[in-house]
XYZ file of C-alpha atoms in Angstrom:
453
model
C -48.928 -133.603 -46.526
C -47.252 -132.016 -49.506
C -43.579 -131.234 -49.192
C -42.567 -127.617 -49.862
C -39.280 -127.166 -51.685
C -36.588 -124.510 -51.842
C -33.309 -124.179 -53.552
C -31.708 -123.106 -50.224
C -32.887 -123.385 -46.647
C -30.842 -121.428 -44.073
C -30.944 -122.311 -40.337
C -30.059 -119.259 -38.230
C -30.665 -115.558 -38.776
C -27.431 -114.051 -37.562
C -24.834 -112.388 -39.724
C -23.675 -115.677 -41.265
C -27.117 -116.944 -42.111
C -28.400 -113.588 -43.393
C -25.259 -113.106 -45.600
C -25.719 -116.498 -47.235
C -29.443 -116.111 -47.656
C -29.132 -112.648 -49.277
C -26.488 -113.831 -51.709
C -28.670 -116.778 -52.793
C -31.857 -114.756 -53.213
C -29.947 -112.158 -55.241
C -28.834 -114.946 -57.559
C -32.425 -115.889 -58.324
C -32.729 -118.934 -55.993
C -35.692 -119.703 -53.800
C -34.661 -119.200 -50.213
C -36.094 -119.754 -46.753
C -34.623 -119.072 -43.332
C -35.554 -120.237 -39.810
C -34.649 -119.227 -36.295
C -35.968 -120.518 -33.006
C -35.227 -117.179 -31.349
C -35.717 -113.474 -32.384
C -34.356 -112.721 -35.814
C -31.027 -110.922 -36.003
C -28.678 -113.294 -34.326
C -26.675 -113.145 -31.112
C -24.394 -110.213 -31.703
C -27.069 -107.636 -32.467
C -29.712 -108.711 -30.023
C -28.016 -110.483 -27.045
C -24.275 -110.362 -27.547
C -21.466 -107.950 -28.421
C -23.648 -104.899 -29.378
C -25.781 -104.657 -26.239
C -22.881 -105.743 -24.094
C -20.735 -102.820 -25.210
C -23.601 -100.380 -24.535
C -23.788 -101.553 -20.873
C -20.027 -101.833 -20.494
C -19.404 -98.169 -21.282
C -21.216 -97.100 -18.115
C -18.868 -99.368 -16.039
C -15.970 -97.791 -18.027
C -17.250 -94.338 -17.001
C -17.356 -95.277 -13.276
C -13.996 -96.962 -13.493
C -12.365 -93.955 -15.185
C -13.924 -91.677 -12.576
C -12.629 -93.885 -9.781
C -9.130 -93.703 -11.254
C -9.268 -89.865 -11.280
C -10.834 -89.449 -7.835
C -8.827 -86.905 -5.972
C -7.389 -85.453 -9.149
C -10.405 -83.304 -9.948
C -13.152 -85.886 -9.609
C -14.853 -85.499 -6.191
C -17.022 -88.616 -6.487
C -17.951 -91.224 -8.975
C -21.182 -90.826 -10.920
C -24.289 -92.684 -9.815
C -25.713 -94.877 -12.586
C -29.375 -95.078 -13.235
C -29.500 -98.762 -14.284
C -33.085 -98.670 -15.335
C -32.283 -95.737 -17.726
C -29.187 -97.639 -18.975
C -31.335 -100.655 -19.826
C -33.858 -98.492 -21.618
C -31.004 -97.013 -23.660
C -29.780 -100.496 -24.552
C -33.213 -101.654 -25.495
C -33.589 -98.798 -27.968
C -30.809 -100.554 -29.987
C -31.884 -104.144 -29.541
C -35.653 -103.948 -29.665
C -35.916 -102.864 -33.421
C -33.501 -105.507 -34.631
C -35.845 -108.580 -34.943
C -38.662 -106.744 -36.779
C -36.266 -104.836 -39.085
C -34.438 -108.067 -39.914
C -37.640 -109.903 -40.634
C -38.962 -107.001 -42.767
C -35.680 -106.823 -44.740
C -35.603 -110.535 -45.420
C -39.251 -110.662 -46.377
C -38.853 -107.716 -48.722
C -36.134 -109.613 -50.469
C -38.495 -112.516 -51.095
C -37.145 -114.865 -48.445
C -39.653 -117.058 -46.591
C -39.373 -116.983 -42.759
C -39.889 -119.724 -40.199
C -39.880 -119.312 -36.448
C -38.780 -122.639 -35.102
C -35.651 -124.807 -34.995
C -35.892 -127.412 -37.689
C -34.915 -131.049 -37.424
C -33.364 -133.116 -40.267
C -35.308 -136.156 -41.249
C -33.152 -137.072 -44.260
C -30.240 -135.819 -46.229
C -32.459 -133.244 -48.027
C -35.501 -132.877 -45.761
C -36.396 -131.166 -42.563
C -39.476 -130.687 -40.443
C -40.269 -127.163 -39.153
C -43.494 -125.644 -37.836
C -45.215 -128.936 -38.479
C -44.253 -128.830 -42.141
C -41.973 -131.054 -44.199
C -39.568 -129.115 -46.331
C -37.003 -130.220 -48.810
C -34.106 -128.152 -50.262
C -31.279 -128.631 -52.735
C -28.894 -127.025 -50.277
C -28.911 -126.300 -46.558
C -26.864 -123.708 -44.680
C -26.387 -124.266 -40.947
C -25.573 -120.970 -39.170
C -26.959 -121.604 -35.666
C -24.133 -120.103 -33.750
C -23.265 -120.990 -30.174
C -25.233 -121.682 -26.924
C -24.006 -121.676 -23.307
C -22.111 -124.799 -22.395
C -24.418 -126.833 -20.047
C -22.963 -127.547 -16.575
C -23.684 -131.009 -15.313
C -24.259 -130.288 -11.584
C -27.193 -130.584 -9.212
C -29.269 -127.400 -9.313
C -27.995 -126.200 -12.622
C -31.417 -125.007 -13.536
C -30.789 -122.173 -11.127
C -27.907 -120.907 -13.151
C -28.251 -117.691 -15.276
C -26.510 -116.898 -18.514
C -25.094 -113.940 -20.341
C -28.606 -113.248 -21.663
C -29.725 -112.666 -18.091
C -26.876 -110.365 -17.300
C -27.717 -108.233 -20.353
C -31.328 -107.956 -19.068
C -30.703 -107.438 -15.341
C -33.343 -105.158 -13.862
C -30.901 -104.034 -11.172
C -27.323 -104.701 -10.158
C -27.305 -107.627 -7.662
C -25.695 -107.254 -4.250
C -23.546 -110.331 -4.949
C -22.807 -112.703 -7.802
C -20.806 -115.797 -8.529
C -19.370 -116.490 -11.990
C -18.483 -120.102 -13.024
C -15.872 -119.825 -15.752
C -13.328 -117.133 -16.470
C -13.308 -116.870 -20.242
C -13.696 -113.450 -21.891
C -17.477 -113.288 -21.288
C -17.081 -114.109 -17.545
C -14.144 -111.668 -17.103
C -16.004 -108.812 -18.871
C -19.174 -109.229 -16.928
C -17.437 -109.738 -13.559
C -15.605 -106.445 -14.302
C -18.787 -104.673 -15.141
C -20.805 -105.855 -12.154
C -17.941 -105.363 -9.682
C -17.396 -101.815 -10.914
C -21.078 -101.021 -10.487
C -21.111 -102.180 -6.873
C -21.728 -105.915 -6.930
C -19.693 -108.269 -4.674
C -18.254 -110.678 -7.287
C -16.530 -114.094 -6.946
C -15.087 -115.877 -9.957
C -14.895 -119.647 -9.857
C -12.469 -121.357 -12.235
C -11.684 -125.012 -12.435
C -8.193 -124.215 -13.933
C -5.342 -122.307 -12.350
C -5.746 -119.069 -14.342
C -8.309 -117.111 -16.357
C -8.298 -116.308 -20.059
C -6.051 -119.193 -21.035
C -6.175 -118.239 -24.715
C -4.469 -114.904 -23.992
C -0.863 -114.041 -22.981
C -0.240 -114.982 -19.366
C 2.050 -111.933 -18.769
C -0.835 -109.555 -19.462
C -3.553 -111.793 -18.043
C -1.798 -111.670 -14.684
C -1.759 -107.900 -14.593
C -5.450 -107.738 -15.657
C -6.335 -110.213 -12.930
C -4.701 -107.997 -10.322
C -6.633 -104.991 -11.553
C -9.914 -106.906 -11.175
C -8.865 -108.059 -7.724
C -8.284 -104.429 -6.826
C -11.751 -103.780 -8.191
C -13.109 -106.242 -5.670
C -13.369 -109.449 -7.670
C -12.433 -112.544 -5.599
C -10.822 -115.251 -7.796
C -11.029 -118.923 -6.751
C -8.852 -121.060 -9.015
C -8.578 -124.876 -9.058
C -12.119 -124.898 -7.789
C -14.778 -127.350 -8.938
C -18.536 -126.494 -8.511
C -20.605 -129.426 -7.181
C -24.166 -128.201 -6.633
C -26.480 -125.176 -6.295
C -29.230 -124.783 -3.800
C -31.896 -122.085 -3.565
C -32.128 -120.275 -0.221
C -34.615 -117.564 0.876
C -32.740 -114.668 -0.752
C -29.566 -116.209 -1.986
C -28.245 -119.161 -3.836
C -25.706 -121.537 -2.205
C -22.927 -122.930 -4.249
C -21.191 -126.077 -2.953
C -17.675 -126.475 -4.325
C -14.524 -128.589 -3.880
C -11.123 -126.993 -3.570
C -7.927 -128.605 -2.331
C -9.729 -131.791 -1.333
C -12.202 -129.930 0.858
C -15.881 -129.256 0.261
C -17.130 -125.716 1.122
C -20.034 -123.347 0.280
C -20.479 -119.824 -0.815
C -23.620 -117.689 -1.139
C -24.684 -115.025 -3.641
C -27.844 -113.468 -5.027
C -27.007 -114.601 -8.585
C -24.895 -117.402 -10.056
C -23.915 -117.123 -13.703
C -22.750 -119.834 -16.034
C -19.885 -118.332 -18.040
C -18.123 -121.627 -18.662
C -17.943 -121.017 -22.385
C -20.196 -121.791 -25.299
C -20.628 -124.755 -27.616
C -21.979 -125.116 -31.178
C -25.763 -125.046 -31.298
C -26.415 -128.363 -33.114
C -27.945 -130.624 -30.512
C -31.639 -130.147 -31.566
C -31.013 -130.416 -35.290
C -30.863 -134.229 -35.525
C -27.805 -134.035 -37.741
C -27.375 -137.791 -37.759
C -30.543 -138.137 -39.850
C -28.788 -136.241 -42.636
C -25.395 -137.792 -42.237
C -23.928 -134.427 -41.105
C -20.809 -135.050 -39.083
C -20.030 -132.712 -36.116
C -17.888 -132.713 -32.964
C -17.117 -130.245 -30.137
C -15.750 -127.772 -32.730
C -18.966 -127.718 -34.691
C -20.211 -129.015 -38.021
C -17.199 -130.489 -39.773
C -16.649 -128.571 -43.011
C -13.979 -128.331 -45.776
C -12.432 -125.105 -47.028
C -15.563 -124.401 -49.104
C -17.616 -124.357 -45.846
C -19.240 -127.545 -47.133
C -19.983 -130.495 -44.810
C -17.414 -133.184 -45.214
C -20.127 -135.865 -45.060
C -23.121 -134.377 -46.845
C -22.302 -132.331 -49.981
C -25.689 -130.603 -49.932
C -25.036 -128.959 -46.517
C -22.845 -125.928 -45.780
C -22.069 -124.461 -42.298
C -20.780 -120.996 -41.496
C -20.137 -118.735 -38.567
C -19.578 -119.955 -34.964
C -21.220 -123.353 -35.602
C -18.618 -124.341 -38.282
C -15.518 -126.202 -37.348
C -13.373 -123.613 -39.099
C -14.533 -120.559 -37.283
C -13.734 -118.511 -34.228
C -16.599 -116.856 -32.298
C -16.015 -113.520 -33.867
C -18.645 -111.575 -35.922
C -16.319 -110.495 -38.776
C -15.603 -114.199 -39.575
C -19.284 -115.042 -39.544
C -20.065 -112.598 -42.357
C -17.008 -113.707 -44.372
C -17.986 -117.377 -44.055
C -21.609 -116.661 -44.907
C -20.464 -114.914 -48.078
C -18.243 -117.863 -49.014
C -21.011 -120.407 -48.369
C -23.486 -118.434 -50.498
C -20.911 -117.947 -53.286
C -20.137 -121.666 -53.452
C -23.818 -122.668 -53.477
C -24.408 -120.288 -56.366
C -21.204 -120.891 -58.351
C -20.009 -124.268 -57.303
C -17.108 -124.748 -54.949
C -14.789 -122.034 -56.255
C -14.035 -119.945 -53.265
C -12.048 -121.288 -50.253
C -12.058 -119.957 -46.744
C -8.638 -118.893 -45.600
C -8.301 -117.930 -41.925
C -7.593 -114.164 -41.975
C -5.651 -112.351 -39.267
C -8.326 -111.568 -36.732
C -7.709 -109.522 -33.560
C -9.714 -110.308 -30.447
C -10.440 -108.186 -27.356
C -11.528 -108.656 -23.778
C -13.626 -105.566 -23.093
C -12.602 -105.066 -19.468
C -10.884 -101.919 -18.250
C -8.052 -101.957 -19.097
C -8.833 -103.923 -22.262
C -6.853 -106.965 -23.259
C -6.213 -107.373 -26.969
C -4.387 -109.951 -29.029
C -3.591 -110.777 -32.681
C -1.441 -113.298 -34.467
C 0.793 -115.923 -32.832
C 1.419 -116.256 -29.138
C 5.008 -116.299 -27.954
C 4.916 -120.090 -27.707
C 3.445 -120.529 -31.113
C 5.920 -118.133 -32.689
C 8.884 -119.910 -31.154
C 7.692 -123.185 -32.456
C 7.127 -121.815 -35.945
C 10.198 -119.605 -36.496
C 13.846 -120.336 -35.846
C 14.469 -117.084 -33.888
C 12.029 -114.560 -32.583
C 12.404 -111.281 -30.733
C 10.049 -110.596 -27.862
C 9.391 -106.901 -27.004
C 7.732 -106.967 -23.643
C 7.219 -104.347 -20.930
C 5.225 -102.804 -18.143
C 4.449 -99.295 -19.292
C 2.334 -98.136 -16.429
C 4.778 -95.261 -15.865
C 4.349 -93.916 -19.429
C 2.478 -90.692 -20.023
C -0.611 -92.351 -21.605
C -1.149 -94.437 -18.492
C -0.221 -91.765 -15.871
C -2.566 -89.100 -17.306
C -5.444 -91.493 -16.643
C -3.967 -92.768 -13.385
C -4.529 -96.220 -14.895
C -3.993 -99.372 -12.929
C -2.151 -101.213 -15.645
C -0.586 -100.648 -19.123
C 1.637 -103.316 -20.692
C 2.454 -105.107 -23.929
C 4.111 -108.034 -25.521
C 4.967 -107.953 -29.261
C 6.650 -110.851 -31.043
C 8.817 -110.384 -34.140
C 10.314 -112.825 -36.564
C 14.029 -112.050 -36.319
C 14.882 -113.025 -39.867
C 12.192 -110.902 -41.570
C 11.869 -108.248 -38.853
C 8.102 -108.475 -39.186
C 5.587 -108.597 -36.390
C 3.991 -112.015 -36.050
C 2.044 -111.560 -32.825
C 0.942 -108.764 -30.535
C -0.705 -108.402 -27.150
C -1.750 -105.152 -25.529
C -3.287 -104.225 -22.191
C -4.581 -100.608 -22.102
C -7.670 -98.586 -21.945
C -7.648 -98.338 -25.749
C -6.265 -101.748 -26.643
C -9.434 -102.500 -28.759
C -8.396 -99.738 -31.167
C -4.584 -99.826 -31.056
C -4.513 -103.610 -31.799
C -6.040 -102.725 -35.179
C -2.937 -100.663 -36.021
C -0.691 -103.726 -35.401
C -3.104 -105.947 -37.309
C -2.830 -103.617 -40.258
C 0.998 -103.579 -40.060
C 0.981 -107.389 -39.978
C -1.369 -107.651 -42.939
C 0.740 -105.230 -44.904
C 3.971 -106.998 -44.063
C 5.663 -103.966 -42.512
C 9.034 -104.469 -41.012
C 9.835 -102.926 -37.619
C 11.797 -100.239 -39.427
C 8.828 -99.547 -41.759
C 6.439 -99.275 -38.861
C 8.568 -96.939 -36.866
C 8.670 -94.624 -39.860
C 4.931 -94.016 -39.606
C 3.756 -90.730 -38.196
C 0.870 -91.008 -35.651
C -0.944 -88.461 -33.542
C 0.871 -87.412 -30.385
C 0.328 -88.013 -27.570
C -1.541 -91.120 -28.157
C -1.673 -94.833 -27.410
C -1.070 -95.471 -31.083
C 2.169 -93.528 -31.013
C 3.292 -95.495 -28.021
C 3.406 -98.602 -30.242
C 6.597 -97.350 -31.913
C 8.300 -96.955 -28.488
C 7.290 -100.461 -27.541
C 9.514 -101.741 -30.409
C 12.670 -100.096 -29.214
C 14.030 -102.263 -26.503
C 14.457 -106.011 -26.799
C 13.613 -108.171 -23.828
């Protein structure tokens, strides 16, 4: 069988893979791309985009619940079937439009996950293909849980495609995906239990704000079980039974659905990387600052699957651009971690950017911590919100913000203001000179920097 050859073969059709492929085809290289799932990647088809569409209906119900008795007689009823139809109107066109766009550019498409058979060869769709350069942009997959009955577990994909809101659900893992979906389902009437092997959720976020968010979700009906280890899952007539260990005792709990939200891992297991001498570990494909494999110079990796990335869409596009640039021009552009804000889309939202308090104190000689519960401020009271708080960290010597954490109904937007201030190197004095709309959550940011804690 004849081996087909390309200048560049891209594995994965998300933002990272598409960006690299488009750069290379524009430079006159021959390019192919493959994906074992629908084209378009996680974010647009089964991740952040459809998630936000569904979440807004939970936000509507939550906001109505907060204002019940203040002009709202009863919370709205949600037609979940219509909600799913609305979501699908966004996700359904993505694969075909992505494929058409790539094909129109002259990129060959393959619909299977390839396997490396040597440093410059793969097999895909029964064909042997060689390439001068490979780009691995396969993203993340749910972390497998090694417990009896794990085949009964559902994932975030299943949550996004629920035909109806289940009467009860158990989540195993309290990272941002688990917390977002347990908020959504509990708000829409599901009896939710969160199982966590550790002693707190959202360990990558500030504990002062996480504790407040946890209390809001508990008020919402979520039952948290910390320091709890799942053991096995068994199918009953209507429910699933989870056996777990807590405090040295073995107990069981039942629910209609059990979701694996224990995090995600780089999607490399089926690529046979060892055949191409591509080194990887739990962080992903090991790459240098050029997004190039440290062990195979003909391979680049970008997006979530690379060891230098965070699972955030803006970084995927940036890394795809850098990988494509370096393939075309030689290694002349390095990846430097930009300041990237992240958000947990519960209600209230939890947002963070820059250094944590602990990181800042280890990096700088002296820091100022501005911290407070602002639930009695106007912005919060007008919504009858359950929580509103902040923690902002400042380098005392330079008077510049080095880290920020916000908990509010608009934290996903206001964290961008602080990110901009940090990127521009504004001092506290500079920032407080800015004129913002009033009243607004953005204007509140200036008041947060008044009193030192």
